[in-house]
Amino acid sequence: MSSKESCRNELRTAIRQLSDRCLYSASKWAAEQLVGIELDPAKYTPANTRFQRGSSSIRRRFRTNEITSTPVAGVSYVSTPVMEEDEIVDGDFYLLAKSYFDCREYRRAVHVLRDQNGKKSVFLRCYALYLAGEKRKEEEMIELEGPLGRSDAVNRELVSLERELSTFRKNGTIDPFCLYLYGLVLKEKGSENLARTVLVESVNSYPWNWNAWSELQSLCTTIDILNSLNLNNHWMKDFFLAGAYHELRMHSESLTKYEYLQSTFSFSNYIQAQIAKAQYSLREFEQVEVIFEELLRIDPYRVEDMDMYSNVLYAKECFSALSYLAHRVFMTDKYRPESCCIIGNYYSLKGQHEKSVVYFRRALKLNKNYLSAWTLMGHEYVEMKNTPAAVDAYRRAVDINPCDYRAWYGLGQAYEMMHMPFYALHYFRKSVFLQPNDSRLWIAMAQCYDTDQLHMLEEAIKCYRRAANCNDREAIALNRLAKLHKELGRDEEAAFYYKKDLERMEAEEREGPNMVEALMFLATHCRAHERFEEAEVYCTRLLDYTGPEKETAKSMLRGMRLVQSGFPPMDIEHFPP
């Protein structure tokens, strides 16, 4: 990676250039990474640093695994391109247009810059025209269908923008920012291949525009597409690849990239949040909770990504912590989609599903493409037994992101509730394809095969076996494998899985009917195969329980002792199994 001082200088320049072009979200991202660069102890005293070295660095405290980073001198990066500035050409008009733009008066900004030819002015004019079209599209959607409804509203400025930007590109007069906007226009029109090409040109010419990287990332739907991109070797590429790997469900590779970036951006809240996202996908909830607690301590008014933290607290049923988080984001900014989602999770955990839906719908009014809200609202409708509404919510989620396995899984559950197992299987298969290492999805598909309507036991066994190999935390797969093999008359296979299930229950110090069931079967199985010592061990353990299993174990022990004393084997039949 390039030196830290070089990164700082590049980011400082980028922040000013991005702000001048009203790309505020990209400017904010760059500023967060600038502050996230580890300070040089030779130049900064502890009183002037944002963190105390060695205390608040989550990287040092909560590494998922030790990864050796590429040496600093081992990678070469492109030099910083110098952007041509043209304030002298049309500075006053540009300042007026930028003021209109900041006040969301986009068409006034376009009008002011209609005769200006400077590169900054051309970009701002085109960008303002694009946003004016987006604003009108949203108004038409609300007028025609309501804020959450479907409509055929489109941005009517895309055609003229595509024509103009295409001409600039052919003439060689287009700059990296207009290339970014051109890629955005092409993406919305469905020209994904050309959009990727144009966005690659943009980030190669000007690598600090995170908005361009984000749009390019959304177009990389397979690893083959990602590997085919001809990207310059710049440290911003590492941020891009880390995010792209996460979206492609390559979570280990994503974590490796972020760990590498931490060698320079040690105090980046963004990187910490991305590490938490990857660990959340791996269901490492304990580590995710610790990271978010630290992020909130460092940045107490943070709302971004806190909806994921609320999902963790919901899954762990941490009612008081979720209540505190909901109150905190409500007081910080209650009209953020993330805030509404957190409050919706809070009411869901309280069992107030109607109120929860109200807040998820509020989140969608603020951002109709907010994926988590659609999926979670579908979950709430499932709880309320309103399956048509649940199906509609899940379908809206997969329309936004076809790679969202949770929405496909939700659709499977909804159709299972409607006793339509073939439809349910179709959606469960889609979810498993997207998330093949999640045991819950394999169990759901196995249970579907295991229904009376299908009764496809061999397929159910295959699915339960995959679930068992994917760290089945709910401890369902082993018990069901044992029962299915027993039902099919495969006693040896049933004994194998009962034994594995018993070992797991012992390791986790769990008791219950599954343990009694496993002990009974293993005792009977070992007795039938004349492995009396092993059978006695299981019977002795059954004596610790109250109920019919205790008396059965006593009878089995007496019968085995009689056999071992020389009585004919047939006498054991006098004792019930």
Short mmCIF file of N, CA, C and O in Angstrom, two decimals, residues 273-394:
data_model
loop_
_atom_site.label_atom_id
_atom_site.label_comp_id
_atom_site.label_asym_id
_atom_site.label_seq_id
_atom_site.Cartn_x
_atom_site.Cartn_y
_atom_site.Cartn_z
N ALA A 273 -17.14 -1.37 10.40
CA ALA A 273 -18.53 -1.74 10.11
C ALA A 273 -18.59 -2.81 9.03
O ALA A 273 -19.43 -3.72 9.10
N GLN A 274 -17.71 -2.73 8.03
CA GLN A 274 -17.71 -3.74 6.97
C GLN A 274 -17.26 -5.09 7.50
O GLN A 274 -17.77 -6.14 7.09
N ILE A 275 -16.28 -5.09 8.40
CA ILE A 275 -15.86 -6.35 9.03
C ILE A 275 -17.04 -6.95 9.81
O ILE A 275 -17.28 -8.16 9.77
N ALA A 276 -17.78 -6.09 10.51
CA ALA A 276 -18.95 -6.57 11.25
C ALA A 276 -19.98 -7.17 10.29
O ALA A 276 -20.61 -8.20 10.60
N LYS A 277 -20.17 -6.56 9.12
CA LYS A 277 -21.12 -7.10 8.14
C LYS A 277 -20.71 -8.50 7.68
O LYS A 277 -21.55 -9.41 7.57
N ALA A 278 -19.42 -8.66 7.41
CA ALA A 278 -18.94 -9.96 6.96
C ALA A 278 -19.13 -11.01 8.06
O ALA A 278 -19.56 -12.14 7.80
N GLN A 279 -18.83 -10.63 9.29
CA GLN A 279 -19.00 -11.58 10.40
C GLN A 279 -20.47 -11.85 10.68
O GLN A 279 -20.83 -12.96 11.09
N TYR A 280 -21.32 -10.87 10.43
CA TYR A 280 -22.76 -11.08 10.56
C TYR A 280 -23.23 -12.14 9.56
O TYR A 280 -24.04 -13.01 9.89
N SER A 281 -22.71 -12.06 8.34
CA SER A 281 -23.07 -13.05 7.32
C SER A 281 -22.58 -14.44 7.70
O SER A 281 -23.18 -15.45 7.31
N LEU A 282 -21.49 -14.50 8.47
CA LEU A 282 -20.97 -15.77 8.97
C LEU A 282 -21.60 -16.17 10.29
O LEU A 282 -21.19 -17.16 10.90
N ARG A 283 -22.58 -15.38 10.75
CA ARG A 283 -23.33 -15.63 11.99
C ARG A 283 -22.42 -15.66 13.22
O ARG A 283 -22.66 -16.38 14.18
N GLU A 284 -21.39 -14.82 13.22
CA GLU A 284 -20.52 -14.67 14.38
C GLU A 284 -21.02 -13.47 15.19
O GLU A 284 -20.41 -12.41 15.25
N PHE A 285 -22.18 -13.67 15.82
CA PHE A 285 -22.90 -12.57 16.44
C PHE A 285 -22.15 -11.95 17.62
O PHE A 285 -22.26 -10.74 17.87
N GLU A 286 -21.41 -12.76 18.36
CA GLU A 286 -20.71 -12.23 19.52
C GLU A 286 -19.70 -11.17 19.09
O GLU A 286 -19.61 -10.09 19.70
N GLN A 287 -18.91 -11.46 18.06
CA GLN A 287 -17.91 -10.51 17.60
C GLN A 287 -18.57 -9.29 16.97
O GLN A 287 -18.08 -8.16 17.14
N VAL A 288 -19.67 -9.49 16.26
CA VAL A 288 -20.39 -8.36 15.66
C VAL A 288 -20.87 -7.41 16.74
O VAL A 288 -20.74 -6.18 16.62
N GLU A 289 -21.42 -7.96 17.80
CA GLU A 289 -21.93 -7.13 18.90
C GLU A 289 -20.81 -6.30 19.52
O GLU A 289 -20.98 -5.11 19.80
N VAL A 290 -19.66 -6.91 19.72
CA VAL A 290 -18.53 -6.20 20.32
C VAL A 290 -18.08 -5.04 19.43
O VAL A 290 -17.83 -3.93 19.91
N ILE A 291 -18.00 -5.28 18.13
CA ILE A 291 -17.56 -4.23 17.20
C ILE A 291 -18.54 -3.06 17.20
O ILE A 291 -18.13 -1.89 17.27
N PHE A 292 -19.83 -3.35 17.16
CA PHE A 292 -20.81 -2.26 17.13
C PHE A 292 -20.84 -1.50 18.45
O PHE A 292 -21.06 -0.27 18.46
N GLU A 293 -20.65 -2.17 19.56
CA GLU A 293 -20.57 -1.47 20.84
C GLU A 293 -19.41 -0.48 20.83
O GLU A 293 -19.53 0.65 21.31
N GLU A 294 -18.28 -0.93 20.27
CA GLU A 294 -17.12 -0.04 20.19
C GLU A 294 -17.37 1.11 19.23
O GLU A 294 -16.99 2.26 19.50
N LEU A 295 -18.02 0.84 18.11
CA LEU A 295 -18.33 1.91 17.16
C LEU A 295 -19.23 2.97 17.78
O LEU A 295 -19.04 4.17 17.57
N LEU A 296 -20.21 2.53 18.55
CA LEU A 296 -21.11 3.48 19.21
C LEU A 296 -20.39 4.28 20.29
O LEU A 296 -20.71 5.44 20.54
N ARG A 297 -19.42 3.67 20.94
CA ARG A 297 -18.64 4.40 21.94
C ARG A 297 -17.81 5.49 21.28
O ARG A 297 -17.72 6.62 21.77
N ILE A 298 -17.24 5.15 20.10
CA ILE A 298 -16.41 6.11 19.38
C ILE A 298 -17.26 7.18 18.70
O ILE A 298 -16.92 8.36 18.70
N ASP A 299 -18.37 6.77 18.11
CA ASP A 299 -19.23 7.67 17.32
C ASP A 299 -20.67 7.54 17.83
O ASP A 299 -21.49 6.84 17.25
N PRO A 300 -21.00 8.22 18.95
CA PRO A 300 -22.29 7.98 19.63
C PRO A 300 -23.52 8.39 18.83
O PRO A 300 -24.62 7.95 19.15
N TYR A 301 -23.35 9.21 17.79
CA TYR A 301 -24.51 9.65 16.99
C TYR A 301 -24.57 8.94 15.65
O TYR A 301 -25.26 9.38 14.74
N ARG A 302 -23.90 7.84 15.54
CA ARG A 302 -23.90 7.06 14.30
C ARG A 302 -25.24 6.34 14.14
O ARG A 302 -25.73 5.71 15.06
N VAL A 303 -25.82 6.44 12.95
CA VAL A 303 -27.04 5.71 12.61
C VAL A 303 -26.77 4.68 11.51
O VAL A 303 -27.35 3.60 11.50
N GLU A 304 -25.84 5.01 10.63
CA GLU A 304 -25.48 4.13 9.52
C GLU A 304 -25.04 2.77 10.03
O GLU A 304 -24.22 2.66 10.95
N ASP A 305 -25.59 1.72 9.44
CA ASP A 305 -25.27 0.31 9.74
C ASP A 305 -25.82 -0.16 11.08
O ASP A 305 -25.69 -1.34 11.41
N MET A 306 -26.43 0.71 11.86
CA MET A 306 -26.94 0.29 13.16
C MET A 306 -28.15 -0.63 13.05
O MET A 306 -28.50 -1.33 14.00
N ASP A 307 -28.80 -0.64 11.87
CA ASP A 307 -29.91 -1.58 11.69
C ASP A 307 -29.41 -3.02 11.74
O ASP A 307 -30.11 -3.91 12.24
N MET A 308 -28.19 -3.25 11.26
CA MET A 308 -27.61 -4.59 11.36
C MET A 308 -27.35 -4.96 12.83
O MET A 308 -27.58 -6.09 13.23
N TYR A 309 -26.87 -4.00 13.59
CA TYR A 309 -26.66 -4.23 15.02
C TYR A 309 -27.98 -4.60 15.69
O TYR A 309 -28.05 -5.50 16.54
N SER A 310 -29.07 -3.92 15.28
CA SER A 310 -30.37 -4.24 15.87
C SER A 310 -30.80 -5.66 15.50
O SER A 310 -31.46 -6.34 16.29
N ASN A 311 -30.43 -6.12 14.29
CA ASN A 311 -30.75 -7.51 13.91
C ASN A 311 -30.05 -8.51 14.82
O ASN A 311 -30.61 -9.55 15.17
N VAL A 312 -28.80 -8.19 15.17
CA VAL A 312 -28.03 -9.07 16.07
C VAL A 312 -28.69 -9.10 17.44
O VAL A 312 -28.88 -10.17 18.04
N LEU A 313 -29.05 -7.93 17.97
CA LEU A 313 -29.69 -7.86 19.28
C LEU A 313 -31.04 -8.58 19.25
O LEU A 313 -31.44 -9.22 20.23
N TYR A 314 -31.74 -8.48 18.14
CA TYR A 314 -33.03 -9.16 17.99
C TYR A 314 -32.82 -10.68 18.01
O TYR A 314 -33.54 -11.40 18.71
N ALA A 315 -31.82 -11.16 17.26
CA ALA A 315 -31.56 -12.60 17.20
C ALA A 315 -31.16 -13.14 18.56
O ALA A 315 -31.50 -14.28 18.91
N LYS A 316 -30.43 -12.33 19.34
CA LYS A 316 -29.98 -12.77 20.66
C LYS A 316 -31.01 -12.47 21.75
O LYS A 316 -30.79 -12.78 22.92
N GLU A 317 -32.15 -11.83 21.35
CA GLU A 317 -33.22 -11.47 22.28
C GLU A 317 -32.70 -10.59 23.41
O GLU A 317 -33.10 -10.75 24.58
N CYS A 318 -31.82 -9.64 23.06
CA CYS A 318 -31.30 -8.68 24.05
C CYS A 318 -32.28 -7.51 24.10
O CYS A 318 -32.07 -6.47 23.44
N PHE A 319 -33.35 -7.67 24.86
CA PHE A 319 -34.44 -6.69 24.84
C PHE A 319 -33.98 -5.31 25.34
O PHE A 319 -34.26 -4.29 24.72
N SER A 320 -33.27 -5.27 26.46
CA SER A 320 -32.89 -3.97 27.03
C SER A 320 -31.90 -3.23 26.12
O SER A 320 -32.01 -2.02 25.92
N ALA A 321 -30.94 -3.97 25.52
CA ALA A 321 -29.96 -3.34 24.64
C ALA A 321 -30.64 -2.81 23.38
O ALA A 321 -30.32 -1.71 22.90
N LEU A 322 -31.61 -3.56 22.84
CA LEU A 322 -32.33 -3.11 21.65
C LEU A 322 -33.20 -1.91 21.97
O LEU A 322 -33.32 -0.97 21.17
N SER A 323 -33.80 -1.90 23.15
CA SER A 323 -34.61 -0.76 23.58
C SER A 323 -33.75 0.50 23.68
O SER A 323 -34.15 1.58 23.22
N TYR A 324 -32.56 0.35 24.26
CA TYR A 324 -31.65 1.49 24.40
C TYR A 324 -31.20 2.00 23.03
O TYR A 324 -31.17 3.21 22.77
N LEU A 325 -30.89 1.07 22.10
CA LEU A 325 -30.46 1.47 20.76
C LEU A 325 -31.59 2.18 20.02
O LEU A 325 -31.36 3.20 19.36
N ALA A 326 -32.83 1.68 20.15
CA ALA A 326 -33.97 2.31 19.48
C ALA A 326 -34.18 3.73 20.00
O ALA A 326 -34.41 4.66 19.22
N HIS A 327 -34.08 3.90 21.31
CA HIS A 327 -34.22 5.25 21.89
C HIS A 327 -33.10 6.16 21.41
O HIS A 327 -33.33 7.34 21.10
N ARG A 328 -31.91 5.62 21.31
CA ARG A 328 -30.75 6.41 20.92
C ARG A 328 -30.88 6.94 19.49
O ARG A 328 -30.67 8.14 19.24
N VAL A 329 -31.24 6.07 18.54
CA VAL A 329 -31.37 6.52 17.15
C VAL A 329 -32.60 7.41 16.97
O VAL A 329 -32.60 8.31 16.12
N PHE A 330 -33.64 7.18 17.78
CA PHE A 330 -34.83 8.03 17.70
C PHE A 330 -34.47 9.46 18.08
O PHE A 330 -34.93 10.41 17.44
N MET A 331 -33.66 9.61 19.12
CA MET A 331 -33.26 10.94 19.56
C MET A 331 -32.24 11.58 18.61
O MET A 331 -32.15 12.81 18.52
N THR A 332 -31.48 10.75 17.89
CA THR A 332 -30.47 11.27 16.97
C THR A 332 -31.10 11.72 15.66
O THR A 332 -30.90 12.85 15.21
N ASP A 333 -31.85 10.84 15.01
CA ASP A 333 -32.49 11.16 13.72
C ASP A 333 -33.58 10.13 13.46
O ASP A 333 -33.34 9.08 12.90
N LYS A 334 -34.78 10.47 13.87
CA LYS A 334 -35.87 9.48 13.79
C LYS A 334 -36.40 9.30 12.38
O LYS A 334 -37.13 8.34 12.12
N TYR A 335 -36.05 10.20 11.46
CA TYR A 335 -36.54 10.08 10.09
C TYR A 335 -35.45 9.55 9.15
O TYR A 335 -35.38 9.94 7.99
N ARG A 336 -34.64 8.66 9.66
CA ARG A 336 -33.72 7.90 8.82
C ARG A 336 -34.30 6.50 8.64
O ARG A 336 -34.87 5.94 9.59
N PRO A 337 -34.18 5.91 7.45
CA PRO A 337 -34.70 4.54 7.26
C PRO A 337 -34.13 3.56 8.28
O PRO A 337 -34.85 2.69 8.78
N GLU A 338 -32.83 3.71 8.60
CA GLU A 338 -32.21 2.81 9.57
C GLU A 338 -32.87 2.93 10.94
O GLU A 338 -33.09 1.92 11.63
N SER A 339 -33.19 4.16 11.33
CA SER A 339 -33.84 4.38 12.63
C SER A 339 -35.19 3.71 12.68
O SER A 339 -35.54 3.04 13.67
N CYS A 340 -35.98 3.87 11.62
CA CYS A 340 -37.30 3.24 11.58
C CYS A 340 -37.19 1.72 11.62
O CYS A 340 -38.00 1.03 12.26
N CYS A 341 -36.17 1.18 10.95
CA CYS A 341 -35.96 -0.27 10.93
C CYS A 341 -35.62 -0.77 12.34
O CYS A 341 -36.11 -1.81 12.78
N ILE A 342 -34.78 -0.03 13.05
CA ILE A 342 -34.40 -0.43 14.41
C ILE A 342 -35.61 -0.41 15.33
O ILE A 342 -35.83 -1.34 16.12
N ILE A 343 -36.42 0.63 15.22
CA ILE A 343 -37.63 0.72 16.05
C ILE A 343 -38.60 -0.39 15.69
O ILE A 343 -39.27 -0.99 16.56
N GLY A 344 -38.68 -0.72 14.39
CA GLY A 344 -39.52 -1.85 13.97
C GLY A 344 -39.06 -3.16 14.58
O GLY A 344 -39.88 -3.97 15.03
N ASN A 345 -37.75 -3.37 14.64
CA ASN A 345 -37.22 -4.58 15.29
C ASN A 345 -37.56 -4.59 16.78
O ASN A 345 -37.85 -5.65 17.36
N TYR A 346 -37.51 -3.43 17.39
CA TYR A 346 -37.82 -3.33 18.83
C TYR A 346 -39.27 -3.77 19.09
O TYR A 346 -39.53 -4.58 19.98
N TYR A 347 -40.20 -3.25 18.30
CA TYR A 347 -41.61 -3.63 18.50
C TYR A 347 -41.85 -5.10 18.13
O TYR A 347 -42.69 -5.77 18.75
N SER A 348 -41.12 -5.60 17.16
CA SER A 348 -41.26 -7.01 16.80
C SER A 348 -40.83 -7.91 17.96
O SER A 348 -41.48 -8.90 18.26
N LEU A 349 -39.72 -7.55 18.61
CA LEU A 349 -39.25 -8.34 19.74
C LEU A 349 -40.24 -8.29 20.89
O LEU A 349 -40.36 -9.24 21.66
N LYS A 350 -40.98 -7.18 21.00
CA LYS A 350 -42.01 -7.07 22.03
C LYS A 350 -43.28 -7.84 21.65
O LYS A 350 -44.19 -7.96 22.47
N GLY A 351 -43.33 -8.33 20.41
CA GLY A 351 -44.51 -9.06 19.96
C GLY A 351 -45.60 -8.16 19.41
O GLY A 351 -46.69 -8.63 19.11
N GLN A 352 -45.30 -6.87 19.24
CA GLN A 352 -46.28 -5.92 18.70
C GLN A 352 -46.05 -5.80 17.19
O GLN A 352 -45.50 -4.82 16.69
N HIS A 353 -46.51 -6.81 16.46
CA HIS A 353 -46.16 -6.91 15.04
C HIS A 353 -46.85 -5.84 14.19
O HIS A 353 -46.27 -5.38 13.20
N GLU A 354 -48.05 -5.43 14.56
CA GLU A 354 -48.73 -4.37 13.79
C GLU A 354 -47.95 -3.07 13.87
O GLU A 354 -47.76 -2.38 12.86
N LYS A 355 -47.45 -2.73 15.08
CA LYS A 355 -46.67 -1.51 15.24
C LYS A 355 -45.35 -1.62 14.50
O LYS A 355 -44.84 -0.65 13.94
N SER A 356 -44.79 -2.82 14.51
CA SER A 356 -43.53 -3.05 13.80
C SER A 356 -43.70 -2.78 12.31
O SER A 356 -42.85 -2.11 11.68
N VAL A 357 -44.79 -3.25 11.73
CA VAL A 357 -45.05 -3.03 10.30
C VAL A 357 -45.17 -1.55 10.00
O VAL A 357 -44.69 -1.06 8.96
N VAL A 358 -45.79 -0.78 10.90
CA VAL A 358 -45.92 0.67 10.71
C VAL A 358 -44.55 1.30 10.51
O VAL A 358 -44.35 2.14 9.62
N TYR A 359 -43.57 0.92 11.32
CA TYR A 359 -42.24 1.52 11.22
C TYR A 359 -41.48 1.02 10.00
O TYR A 359 -40.71 1.78 9.40
N PHE A 360 -41.67 -0.23 9.62
CA PHE A 360 -41.03 -0.70 8.40
C PHE A 360 -41.60 0.02 7.18
O PHE A 360 -40.86 0.36 6.25
N ARG A 361 -42.90 0.26 7.19
CA ARG A 361 -43.50 1.00 6.08
C ARG A 361 -43.01 2.44 6.08
O ARG A 361 -42.82 3.04 5.01
N ARG A 362 -42.79 3.00 7.25
CA ARG A 362 -42.25 4.37 7.33
C ARG A 362 -40.84 4.41 6.74
O ARG A 362 -40.47 5.36 6.03
N ALA A 363 -40.03 3.39 7.03
CA ALA A 363 -38.68 3.30 6.46
C ALA A 363 -38.75 3.27 4.94
O ALA A 363 -37.94 3.90 4.25
N LEU A 364 -39.75 2.56 4.40
CA LEU A 364 -39.88 2.43 2.95
C LEU A 364 -40.41 3.71 2.31
O LEU A 364 -40.13 3.97 1.14
N LYS A 365 -41.15 4.49 3.05
CA LYS A 365 -41.55 5.80 2.53
C LYS A 365 -40.34 6.71 2.38
O LYS A 365 -40.27 7.54 1.47
N LEU A 366 -39.37 6.55 3.28
CA LEU A 366 -38.15 7.35 3.21
C LEU A 366 -37.20 6.84 2.15
O LEU A 366 -36.45 7.61 1.55
N ASN A 367 -37.21 5.52 1.92
CA ASN A 367 -36.36 4.92 0.89
C ASN A 367 -37.04 3.66 0.39
O ASN A 367 -36.98 2.62 1.04
N LYS A 368 -37.68 3.76 -0.75
CA LYS A 368 -38.49 2.64 -1.26
C LYS A 368 -37.63 1.44 -1.67
O LYS A 368 -38.15 0.34 -1.83
N ASN A 369 -36.31 1.65 -1.81
CA ASN A 369 -35.40 0.55 -2.17
C ASN A 369 -34.62 0.03 -0.96
O ASN A 369 -33.58 -0.61 -1.14
N TYR A 370 -35.12 0.31 0.22
CA TYR A 370 -34.43 -0.14 1.44
C TYR A 370 -34.72 -1.62 1.65
O TYR A 370 -35.78 -2.01 2.13
N LEU A 371 -33.76 -2.44 1.26
CA LEU A 371 -33.97 -3.89 1.17
C LEU A 371 -34.36 -4.52 2.50
O LEU A 371 -35.29 -5.34 2.58
N SER A 372 -33.66 -4.17 3.57
CA SER A 372 -33.92 -4.79 4.88
C SER A 372 -35.36 -4.59 5.33
O SER A 372 -35.97 -5.48 5.92
N ALA A 373 -35.90 -3.41 5.05
CA ALA A 373 -37.27 -3.12 5.50
C ALA A 373 -38.28 -4.02 4.79
O ALA A 373 -39.22 -4.51 5.43
N TRP A 374 -38.10 -4.25 3.49
CA TRP A 374 -39.02 -5.14 2.77
C TRP A 374 -38.96 -6.55 3.34
O TRP A 374 -39.98 -7.19 3.59
N THR A 375 -37.72 -7.03 3.57
CA THR A 375 -37.57 -8.40 4.07
C THR A 375 -38.14 -8.54 5.48
O THR A 375 -38.87 -9.50 5.78
N LEU A 376 -37.81 -7.59 6.35
CA LEU A 376 -38.28 -7.68 7.73
C LEU A 376 -39.79 -7.49 7.82
O LEU A 376 -40.45 -8.12 8.65
N MET A 377 -40.34 -6.66 6.95
CA MET A 377 -41.80 -6.49 6.93
C MET A 377 -42.46 -7.80 6.50
O MET A 377 -43.52 -8.19 7.02
N GLY A 378 -41.82 -8.51 5.56
CA GLY A 378 -42.33 -9.83 5.19
C GLY A 378 -42.34 -10.78 6.36
O GLY A 378 -43.31 -11.53 6.57
N HIS A 379 -41.26 -10.76 7.18
CA HIS A 379 -41.22 -11.60 8.38
C HIS A 379 -42.38 -11.28 9.32
O HIS A 379 -42.99 -12.18 9.92
N GLU A 380 -42.66 -9.98 9.47
CA GLU A 380 -43.75 -9.58 10.37
C GLU A 380 -45.11 -10.06 9.87
O GLU A 380 -45.95 -10.52 10.65
N TYR A 381 -45.33 -9.98 8.56
CA TYR A 381 -46.59 -10.47 8.01
C TYR A 381 -46.72 -11.99 8.18
O TYR A 381 -47.82 -12.51 8.37
N VAL A 382 -45.59 -12.70 8.11
CA VAL A 382 -45.62 -14.14 8.38
C VAL A 382 -46.06 -14.39 9.81
O VAL A 382 -46.90 -15.28 10.09
N GLU A 383 -45.52 -13.61 10.76
CA GLU A 383 -45.93 -13.74 12.16
C GLU A 383 -47.41 -13.44 12.35
O GLU A 383 -48.07 -14.05 13.19
N MET A 384 -47.94 -12.52 11.55
CA MET A 384 -49.35 -12.14 11.65
C MET A 384 -50.25 -13.05 10.83
O MET A 384 -51.45 -12.81 10.74
N LYS A 385 -49.65 -14.10 10.20
CA LYS A 385 -50.38 -15.05 9.36
C LYS A 385 -51.03 -14.39 8.14
O LYS A 385 -52.01 -14.89 7.58
N ASN A 386 -50.47 -13.24 7.72
CA ASN A 386 -50.96 -12.55 6.53
C ASN A 386 -50.02 -12.92 5.37
O ASN A 386 -49.17 -12.14 4.96
N THR A 387 -50.18 -14.13 4.85
CA THR A 387 -49.23 -14.63 3.86
C THR A 387 -49.27 -13.87 2.53
O THR A 387 -48.21 -13.69 1.93
N PRO A 388 -50.42 -13.42 2.01
CA PRO A 388 -50.37 -12.65 0.76
C PRO A 388 -49.53 -11.39 0.88
O PRO A 388 -48.74 -11.07 -0.02
N ALA A 389 -49.68 -10.67 2.01
CA ALA A 389 -48.87 -9.46 2.21
C ALA A 389 -47.39 -9.82 2.37
O ALA A 389 -46.51 -9.09 1.89
N ALA A 390 -47.11 -10.94 3.04
CA ALA A 390 -45.73 -11.38 3.21
C ALA A 390 -45.10 -11.69 1.85
O ALA A 390 -43.96 -11.29 1.58
N VAL A 391 -45.84 -12.41 1.01
CA VAL A 391 -45.33 -12.77 -0.32
C VAL A 391 -45.02 -11.50 -1.12
O VAL A 391 -43.98 -11.40 -1.79
N ASP A 392 -45.92 -10.52 -1.05
CA ASP A 392 -45.71 -9.27 -1.79
C ASP A 392 -44.45 -8.55 -1.30
O ASP A 392 -43.66 -8.05 -2.11
N ALA A 393 -44.26 -8.50 0.02
CA ALA A 393 -43.07 -7.83 0.57
C ALA A 393 -41.79 -8.54 0.15
O ALA A 393 -40.81 -7.90 -0.25
N TYR A 394 -41.79 -9.86 0.23
CA TYR A 394 -40.59 -10.61 -0.18
C TYR A 394 -40.31 -10.44 -1.67
O TYR A 394 -39.14 -10.35 -2.08
#
